[in-house]
């Protein structure tokens, strides 16, 4: 690494929005959610979903309650095109659900894309082009005026093609790709150009992506508030954000963006997506839930959701993943275990959730308390007592807790492994009714500990 990183990397420019209002706002209602699992998420997979996996993901998204779903990039491949046709022709799209498809600014691709949607009740055509200086200069060799002409021409084409298919209710989504790295004035000009070419008063979504997350979330929030103010005069416009997670702050960026005026967010379940991923919609939705705001999405069977997503993406969800990982409701540390045990005992059904170290009741997501306390060499006697009482109805005196705790500690130090409540029961019996356990696992554990 460089000793002088500033010679290679520039800090993101601040927006200089002195009268910002977002820091004083709270999120009091759920945004409109758009799942792009089947498009942006799918484009990031080593093995893109086949038709069966796409359908399984689509059905999961419907069950979870998504009302807007980006189902693909139909001009990119036969699989993608056929999937959109299948959804429409087989009548798989509920009346209250709108599908979205993405297309770059290319005439032939736009024609195919609009065709793919024939017969849909309602559809969002999502047009994007990159607007940031590096892309204009290095990737496309286009100046700002040429970039605006590109937008105007392609939005006008979408308008012409969709006007000829009045049986569908059409919505345009325009994304100034690379928005977070672009000059705000250029992004605004791009959005105003798209709005004018689509037609003032016609339904439009302006979707602002951090295609590559390149600043702290407060900078993104300033950018969103700046755009929200500048676009406020358009009544038929919905402001949407599409954060990625390159700096690991996609969730924070989305939340601050909602405070700054965004009304819709795009992302993927468990944050699948290009590089470090898209915004994790499960994370944002359940963060809202733990603040007492109903997200309008149902994660009450989080493990089933996770299994389906892992199957479709052929990627694992990490053990520490917020809300969904195997270990996120588990305490190994003795002091945490003690506090959780007391908190669970004090919690009454229907009361406010105030259990230390657990930001959410695992049972709300279909998890049990079984994994909340697990015993390893970091745990104290409290965790051992909790497991024996919960699983075996054994209430230990302080003296017995202390002596069993000492034995368990020696076993774990010797064997370097976690002890289950069955192991603990066996150790307890070994201490108190040695004959019962003479041939059991506890005897081996005891001799292992003694040998050590
Ligand atoms: O990340 C991005 O910029 C995109 C656009 C197409 C919205 O996925
Ligand atoms: Zn994206």
Coordinates of C-alpha atoms and ligand atoms in Angstrom, one line a residue:
X1 CA 0.0 0.0 0.0
X2 CA 1.0 3.6 -0.6
X3 CA 2.4 5.7 2.3
X4 CA 0.8 8.7 0.6
X5 CA -2.6 7.4 -0.7
X6 CA -3.8 10.9 -1.7
X7 CA -1.4 10.7 -4.6
X8 CA -3.6 8.0 -6.1
X9 CA -7.0 8.3 -4.5
X10 CA -9.2 11.5 -4.2
X11 CA -11.6 12.2 -1.4
X12 CA -15.3 12.5 -2.5
X13 CA -16.3 16.1 -3.0
X14 CA -18.8 17.3 -0.4
X15 CA -22.1 18.6 -1.7
X16 CA -22.1 21.8 0.4
X17 CA -25.8 21.6 1.2
X18 CA -25.8 23.9 4.2
X19 CA -29.5 23.8 4.9
X20 CA -29.9 20.1 4.8
X21 CA -33.0 18.7 6.6
X22 CA -32.4 15.0 6.5
X23 CA -30.4 14.7 9.8
X24 CA -33.5 15.7 11.8
X25 CA -35.9 13.4 10.0
X26 CA -36.9 9.9 11.0
X27 CA -38.3 7.1 8.8
X28 CA -41.8 6.6 9.8
X29 CA -43.2 4.6 7.0
X30 CA -42.0 1.9 4.6
X31 CA -40.7 3.0 1.2
X32 CA -41.8 1.4 -2.1
X33 CA -39.6 -1.6 -2.5
X34 CA -38.2 -2.8 -5.8
X35 CA -36.5 -6.2 -5.9
X36 CA -33.8 -6.4 -8.5
X37 CA -32.8 -10.0 -7.5
X38 CA -33.8 -11.2 -11.0
X39 CA -31.9 -8.5 -12.8
X40 CA -28.9 -6.7 -11.0
X41 CA -28.5 -9.7 -8.6
X42 CA -28.8 -12.2 -11.4
X43 CA -26.3 -10.3 -13.6
X44 CA -23.7 -10.6 -10.8
X45 CA -23.9 -14.4 -10.5
X46 CA -21.1 -16.7 -11.8
X47 CA -24.0 -19.0 -12.8
X48 CA -27.0 -16.8 -13.7
X49 CA -30.4 -18.3 -12.8
X50 CA -32.0 -20.7 -15.2
X51 CA -35.8 -20.5 -15.9
X52 CA -36.7 -22.7 -12.9
X53 CA -34.5 -20.7 -10.5
X54 CA -35.9 -17.4 -11.8
X55 CA -39.4 -18.6 -11.3
X56 CA -38.7 -19.8 -7.8
X57 CA -37.2 -16.4 -6.9
X58 CA -40.2 -14.6 -8.5
X59 CA -42.6 -16.7 -6.5
X60 CA -40.7 -16.1 -3.3
X61 CA -40.7 -12.3 -4.0
X62 CA -44.5 -12.4 -4.4
X63 CA -44.9 -14.3 -1.2
X64 CA -42.8 -11.8 0.6
X65 CA -45.1 -9.0 -0.6
X66 CA -43.0 -7.2 -3.2
X67 CA -45.3 -5.1 -5.5
X68 CA -42.5 -4.0 -7.9
X69 CA -40.1 -6.6 -9.3
X70 CA -37.4 -6.1 -11.9
X71 CA -37.7 -9.4 -13.7
X72 CA -34.8 -9.1 -16.0
X73 CA -32.9 -7.6 -18.9
X74 CA -34.9 -9.2 -21.8
X75 CA -32.7 -7.9 -24.6
X76 CA -29.6 -9.6 -23.1
X77 CA -30.4 -13.2 -23.8
X78 CA -33.1 -15.7 -24.9
X79 CA -33.5 -17.0 -21.3
X80 CA -34.2 -13.5 -20.1
X81 CA -36.6 -12.6 -22.9
X82 CA -38.5 -16.0 -22.6
X83 CA -38.8 -15.5 -18.8
X84 CA -40.6 -12.2 -19.3
X85 CA -42.9 -13.7 -21.9
X86 CA -43.6 -16.7 -19.7
X87 CA -44.7 -14.5 -16.8
X88 CA -47.1 -12.5 -19.0
X89 CA -48.4 -15.4 -21.1
X90 CA -49.0 -17.8 -18.2
X91 CA -50.7 -15.0 -16.2
X92 CA -48.3 -15.3 -13.3
X93 CA -48.2 -11.5 -12.4
X94 CA -50.8 -10.6 -9.8
X95 CA -52.9 -7.5 -10.5
X96 CA -51.3 -5.5 -7.8
X97 CA -47.8 -6.3 -8.9
X98 CA -45.8 -4.4 -11.6
X99 CA -42.9 -5.9 -13.4
X100 CA -39.9 -3.8 -14.5
X101 CA -37.3 -4.6 -17.1
X102 CA -34.0 -2.9 -17.8
X103 CA -32.6 -1.7 -21.1
X104 CA -29.5 0.4 -22.1
X105 CA -29.8 3.3 -24.5
X106 CA -29.7 1.4 -27.8
X107 CA -32.5 1.5 -30.3
X108 CA -32.5 -2.2 -31.3
X109 CA -32.4 -3.3 -27.6
X110 CA -35.2 -0.9 -26.7
X111 CA -37.4 -2.3 -29.5
X112 CA -36.9 -5.9 -28.3
X113 CA -37.5 -4.8 -24.7
X114 CA -40.8 -3.1 -25.3
X115 CA -41.9 -6.1 -27.4
X116 CA -41.1 -8.4 -24.5
X117 CA -43.7 -6.6 -22.4
X118 CA -46.6 -7.0 -24.9
X119 CA -49.8 -8.0 -23.1
X120 CA -48.6 -6.9 -19.6
X121 CA -51.3 -5.0 -17.6
X122 CA -48.7 -2.5 -16.3
X123 CA -44.9 -2.3 -16.8
X124 CA -41.9 -0.2 -16.0
X125 CA -39.3 0.3 -18.7
X126 CA -36.1 1.0 -17.0
X127 CA -33.6 3.0 -19.2
X128 CA -30.2 3.9 -18.0
X129 CA -27.0 5.5 -19.2
X130 CA -23.8 6.5 -17.3
X131 CA -23.4 10.2 -16.7
X132 CA -20.3 10.6 -14.5
X133 CA -17.2 12.3 -16.0
X134 CA -14.9 9.3 -16.1
X135 CA -17.5 7.3 -18.0
X136 CA -18.3 10.2 -20.4
X137 CA -14.6 10.8 -21.1
X138 CA -13.0 7.3 -20.9
X139 CA -15.8 4.9 -21.7
X140 CA -18.0 6.7 -24.2
X141 CA -16.0 9.7 -25.4
X142 CA -19.1 11.9 -25.1
X143 CA -19.6 15.4 -23.9
X144 CA -22.5 16.5 -21.8
X145 CA -24.5 17.8 -24.7
X146 CA -24.1 14.5 -26.6
X147 CA -25.1 12.6 -23.4
X148 CA -28.3 14.6 -23.2
X149 CA -29.1 13.9 -26.9
X150 CA -28.6 10.2 -26.2
X151 CA -31.2 10.4 -23.4
X152 CA -33.7 12.5 -25.3
X153 CA -33.5 10.2 -28.4
X154 CA -34.0 7.0 -26.5
X155 CA -36.7 8.2 -24.2
X156 CA -38.6 9.6 -27.2
X157 CA -38.3 6.1 -28.8
X158 CA -39.7 4.4 -25.7
X159 CA -42.5 6.9 -25.7
X160 CA -43.3 6.2 -29.4
X161 CA -43.2 2.5 -29.0
X162 CA -45.2 2.3 -25.8
X163 CA -47.8 4.8 -27.1
X164 CA -48.5 2.2 -29.9
X165 CA -49.4 -0.4 -27.2
X166 CA -52.1 1.3 -25.1
X167 CA -53.4 -1.9 -23.6
X168 CA -50.5 -1.7 -21.1
X169 CA -50.1 1.0 -18.5
X170 CA -46.6 2.2 -19.0
X171 CA -44.2 3.8 -16.5
X172 CA -40.7 5.0 -17.4
X173 CA -37.9 4.6 -15.0
X174 CA -34.8 6.6 -15.8
X175 CA -31.5 6.0 -14.0
X176 CA -28.5 8.3 -14.4
X177 CA -26.1 5.4 -13.9
X178 CA -23.0 6.4 -11.9
X179 CA -25.0 9.2 -10.2
X180 CA -23.1 9.1 -7.0
X181 CA -19.8 9.9 -8.9
X182 CA -21.4 12.5 -11.2
X183 CA -21.7 16.3 -11.0
X184 CA -25.2 17.0 -9.5
X185 CA -25.9 19.6 -12.2
X186 CA -25.3 17.0 -14.9
X187 CA -27.4 14.4 -13.2
X188 CA -30.2 16.9 -12.8
X189 CA -30.0 17.8 -16.5
X190 CA -30.1 14.2 -17.5
X191 CA -33.2 13.6 -15.4
X192 CA -34.9 16.8 -16.6
X193 CA -34.2 15.7 -20.2
X194 CA -35.7 12.3 -19.6
X195 CA -38.8 13.8 -17.9
X196 CA -39.4 16.2 -20.7
X197 CA -38.9 13.6 -23.4
X198 CA -41.3 11.2 -21.6
X199 CA -43.9 14.0 -21.2
X200 CA -44.6 16.1 -18.2
X201 CA -47.4 14.6 -16.1
X202 CA -46.8 11.0 -17.3
X203 CA -45.8 8.6 -14.5
X204 CA -42.0 8.4 -14.1
X205 CA -39.5 7.0 -11.6
X206 CA -36.2 8.8 -11.3
X207 CA -33.8 6.2 -9.8
X208 CA -30.5 7.5 -8.4
X209 CA -27.8 4.8 -8.1
X210 CA -24.6 4.7 -6.2
X211 CA -23.5 2.4 -9.0
X212 CA -20.2 2.3 -7.1
X213 CA -20.4 3.5 -3.5
X214 CA -17.7 6.1 -3.3
X215 CA -18.4 8.4 -0.3
X216 CA -19.7 8.3 3.3
X217 CA -23.5 7.9 3.5
X218 CA -24.0 11.5 4.6
X219 CA -22.6 12.6 1.2
X220 CA -25.1 10.4 -0.6
X221 CA -27.9 11.8 1.6
X222 CA -26.9 15.3 0.6
X223 CA -26.9 14.4 -3.0
X224 CA -30.4 12.9 -2.7
X225 CA -31.8 15.9 -0.8
X226 CA -30.3 18.2 -3.4
X227 CA -32.0 16.2 -6.2
X228 CA -35.3 15.9 -4.3
X229 CA -35.5 19.6 -4.0
X230 CA -34.6 20.3 -7.6
X231 CA -37.2 17.7 -8.9
X232 CA -40.0 18.5 -6.4
X233 CA -41.9 20.5 -9.1
X234 CA -42.8 17.3 -11.0
X235 CA -46.0 15.8 -9.6
X236 CA -45.9 12.5 -11.4
X237 CA -42.4 11.7 -10.3
X238 CA -41.2 9.1 -7.7
X239 CA -37.7 9.5 -6.4
X240 CA -35.9 6.1 -6.0
X241 CA -32.5 5.1 -4.9
X242 CA -30.3 2.1 -5.9
X243 CA -27.4 1.8 -3.5
X244 CA -24.5 -0.6 -3.9
X245 CA -22.3 -1.6 -1.0
X246 CA -18.7 -1.1 -2.0
X247 CA -17.8 0.7 1.2
X248 CA -20.0 -1.6 3.3
X249 CA -22.4 1.2 4.0
X250 CA -25.2 0.5 1.5
X251 CA -27.8 0.1 4.2
X252 CA -26.8 3.3 5.9
X253 CA -26.9 5.1 2.6
X254 CA -30.4 3.9 1.8
X255 CA -31.7 4.9 5.2
X256 CA -30.2 8.3 5.1
X257 CA -31.5 8.7 1.5
X258 CA -35.0 7.9 2.7
X259 CA -34.6 10.6 5.3
X260 CA -33.4 12.9 2.5
X261 CA -36.5 12.5 0.4
X262 CA -36.3 9.1 -1.5
X263 CA -39.6 7.3 -1.5
X264 CA -38.6 4.0 -3.1
X265 CA -35.5 1.8 -2.8
X266 CA -34.1 -0.9 -5.1
X267 CA -32.0 -3.8 -3.9
X268 CA -31.7 -7.5 -3.4
X269 CA -32.4 -10.1 -0.7
X270 CA -29.4 -10.5 1.6
X271 CA -27.5 -7.9 -0.6
X272 CA -26.6 -10.1 -3.5
X273 CA -25.3 -8.1 -6.5
X274 CA -22.2 -6.9 -8.4
X275 CA -18.9 -6.8 -6.4
X276 CA -19.9 -6.3 -2.7
X277 CA -23.5 -6.4 -3.7
X278 CA -26.7 -4.3 -4.0
X279 CA -28.4 -2.8 -1.0
X280 CA -29.7 -5.6 1.3
X281 CA -33.4 -5.2 1.3
X282 CA -33.9 -7.6 4.2
X283 CA -31.6 -5.5 6.3
X284 CA -33.4 -2.3 5.6
X285 CA -36.8 -3.8 6.1
X286 CA -36.0 -5.4 9.4
X287 CA -34.2 -2.3 10.6
X288 CA -37.5 -0.5 10.1
X289 CA -39.4 -3.2 11.9
X290 CA -37.1 -2.9 15.0
X291 CA -38.0 0.8 15.1
X292 CA -41.7 -0.1 15.2
X293 CA -42.4 0.6 11.5
X294 CA -44.1 -2.1 9.5
X295 CA -42.0 -2.8 6.4
X296 CA -44.8 -4.3 4.4
X297 CA -42.7 -7.3 3.6
X298 CA -43.1 -10.6 5.4
X299 CA -39.9 -12.2 6.8
X300 CA -41.6 -14.3 9.4
X301 CA -40.0 -17.5 7.9
X302 CA -36.5 -16.0 7.4
X303 CA -34.8 -19.4 7.2
X304 CA -37.0 -20.5 4.4
X305 CA -36.3 -17.2 2.6
X306 CA -32.6 -17.7 3.1
X307 CA -32.6 -21.3 1.8
X308 CA -34.6 -20.3 -1.3
X309 CA -32.3 -17.4 -2.0
X310 CA -29.2 -19.6 -1.5
X311 CA -30.6 -22.1 -3.9
X312 CA -31.4 -19.6 -6.6
X313 CA -28.2 -17.6 -6.3
X314 CA -26.0 -20.7 -5.5
X315 CA -24.3 -18.5 -2.9
X316 CA -24.3 -18.9 0.8
X317 CA -25.5 -16.3 3.3
X318 CA -22.9 -15.7 6.0
X319 CA -23.3 -16.9 9.6
X320 CA -23.0 -13.3 10.8
X321 CA -25.4 -11.8 8.2
X322 CA -27.8 -9.3 9.8
X323 CA -31.1 -10.9 10.9
X324 CA -30.5 -14.1 8.9
X325 CA -27.2 -15.6 9.7
X326 CA -26.9 -18.8 11.7
X327 CA -25.1 -17.1 14.6
X328 CA -26.9 -13.7 14.8
X329 CA -29.1 -14.7 17.7
X330 CA -26.5 -16.6 19.6
X331 CA -24.5 -15.5 22.6
X332 CA -21.4 -17.4 23.7
X333 CA -20.1 -14.8 26.2
X334 CA -21.1 -15.4 29.8
X335 CA -22.1 -11.9 30.6
X336 CA -24.3 -11.6 27.5
X337 CA -25.9 -15.0 28.3
X338 CA -26.7 -13.9 31.8
X339 CA -28.3 -10.7 30.6
X340 CA -30.3 -12.5 27.9
X341 CA -31.5 -15.1 30.3
X342 CA -32.8 -12.4 32.7
X343 CA -34.3 -10.4 29.8
X344 CA -36.2 -13.4 28.4
X345 CA -37.5 -14.3 31.9
X346 CA -38.7 -10.7 32.4
X347 CA -40.3 -10.5 28.9
X348 CA -44.1 -10.9 28.9
X349 CA -46.0 -12.0 25.8
X350 CA -47.4 -8.9 24.1
X351 CA -45.1 -6.5 26.0
X352 CA -42.3 -4.2 24.6
X353 CA -39.2 -6.0 23.5
X354 CA -36.4 -5.1 25.9
X355 CA -34.1 -8.2 25.9
X356 CA -30.5 -7.2 26.2
X357 CA -28.2 -8.0 23.2
X358 CA -31.2 -9.1 21.0
X359 CA -32.4 -6.2 18.8
X360 CA -35.3 -8.3 17.6
X361 CA -37.3 -11.2 18.9
X362 CA -36.0 -14.2 16.9
X363 CA -39.5 -15.8 17.0
X364 CA -40.8 -12.9 14.9
X365 CA -38.7 -14.3 12.1
X366 CA -39.6 -17.9 12.7
X367 CA -36.5 -18.7 14.8
X368 CA -36.7 -20.3 18.2
X369 CA -34.7 -19.4 21.3
X370 CA -32.9 -22.7 21.0
X371 CA -29.7 -21.2 19.6
X372 CA -29.7 -18.0 21.7
X373 CA -27.4 -19.4 24.3
X374 CA -24.6 -21.8 23.4
X375 CA -21.8 -22.9 25.6
X376 CA -18.1 -22.8 24.8
X377 CA -14.9 -21.8 26.6
X378 CA -16.1 -18.1 26.6
X379 CA -19.3 -18.9 28.5
X380 CA -19.9 -18.8 32.2
X381 CA -21.9 -21.0 34.5
X382 CA -25.1 -19.0 33.8
X383 CA -25.3 -20.3 30.2
X384 CA -24.9 -23.8 31.4
X385 CA -27.6 -23.4 34.0
X386 CA -29.9 -21.9 31.4
X387 CA -29.5 -24.8 29.0
X388 CA -30.0 -27.5 31.6
X389 CA -33.1 -25.8 32.9
X390 CA -34.6 -25.0 29.5
X391 CA -33.8 -28.4 27.9
X392 CA -33.9 -30.8 30.8
X393 CA -35.9 -29.1 33.5
X394 CA -32.9 -29.2 35.9
X395 CA -32.6 -26.3 38.3
X396 CA -29.1 -26.2 39.7
X397 CA -28.1 -24.7 43.1
X398 CA -25.3 -22.1 43.0
X399 CA -22.8 -24.7 44.3
X400 CA -23.7 -27.2 41.6
X401 CA -23.6 -24.5 38.9
X402 CA -20.0 -23.7 40.1
X403 CA -18.8 -27.2 40.2
X404 CA -20.4 -28.2 36.9
X405 CA -19.1 -24.9 35.4
X406 CA -15.5 -25.9 36.4
X407 CA -15.7 -29.3 34.9
X408 CA -17.3 -28.1 31.7
X409 CA -14.6 -25.4 31.4
X410 CA -11.9 -28.1 31.7
X411 CA -13.5 -30.3 29.1
X412 CA -13.9 -27.4 26.6
X413 CA -10.3 -26.2 27.2
X414 CA -9.1 -29.8 26.6
X415 CA -11.2 -30.5 23.6
X416 CA -11.6 -27.0 22.1
X417 CA -15.2 -27.4 21.3
X418 CA -18.7 -26.2 22.2
X419 CA -20.8 -28.3 24.6
X420 CA -24.4 -29.0 23.7
X421 CA -27.0 -29.3 26.4
X422 CA -26.9 -33.1 26.0
X423 CA -23.1 -33.0 26.7
X424 CA -23.8 -30.8 29.8
X425 CA -26.4 -33.2 31.1
X426 CA -24.0 -36.1 30.7
X427 CA -21.3 -34.1 32.6
X428 CA -23.8 -33.3 35.3
X429 CA -24.8 -36.9 35.7
X430 CA -21.1 -37.9 35.7
X431 CA -20.6 -35.6 38.7
X432 CA -23.7 -36.6 40.6
X433 CA -24.6 -40.1 39.4
X434 CA -21.3 -41.5 38.1
X435 CA -22.5 -45.0 37.4
X436 CA -25.1 -43.9 34.9
X437 CA -22.5 -42.2 32.7
X438 CA -19.8 -44.8 33.0
X439 CA -20.0 -45.7 29.3
X440 CA -21.2 -42.4 28.0
X441 CA -19.7 -39.4 26.2
X442 CA -19.3 -37.6 29.4
X443 CA -16.9 -40.2 30.7
X444 CA -14.7 -39.8 27.6
X445 CA -15.0 -36.0 28.0
X446 CA -14.0 -36.3 31.6
X447 CA -11.0 -38.5 30.9
X448 CA -10.0 -36.2 28.1
X449 CA -10.1 -33.2 30.4
X450 CA -8.2 -35.1 33.1
X451 CA -5.5 -36.2 30.7
X452 CA -5.1 -32.6 29.6
Ligands
LIG1 O1 -26.0 0.1 -10.3 C1 -26.5 0.7 -11.2 O2 -26.2 1.9 -11.5 C2 -27.5 0.0 -12.0 C3 -28.3 0.9 -12.9 C4 -28.7 0.2 -14.1 C5 -29.5 1.4 -12.2 O3 -27.8 -1.1 -11.7
LIG2 ZN1 -26.9 -1.7 -9.7

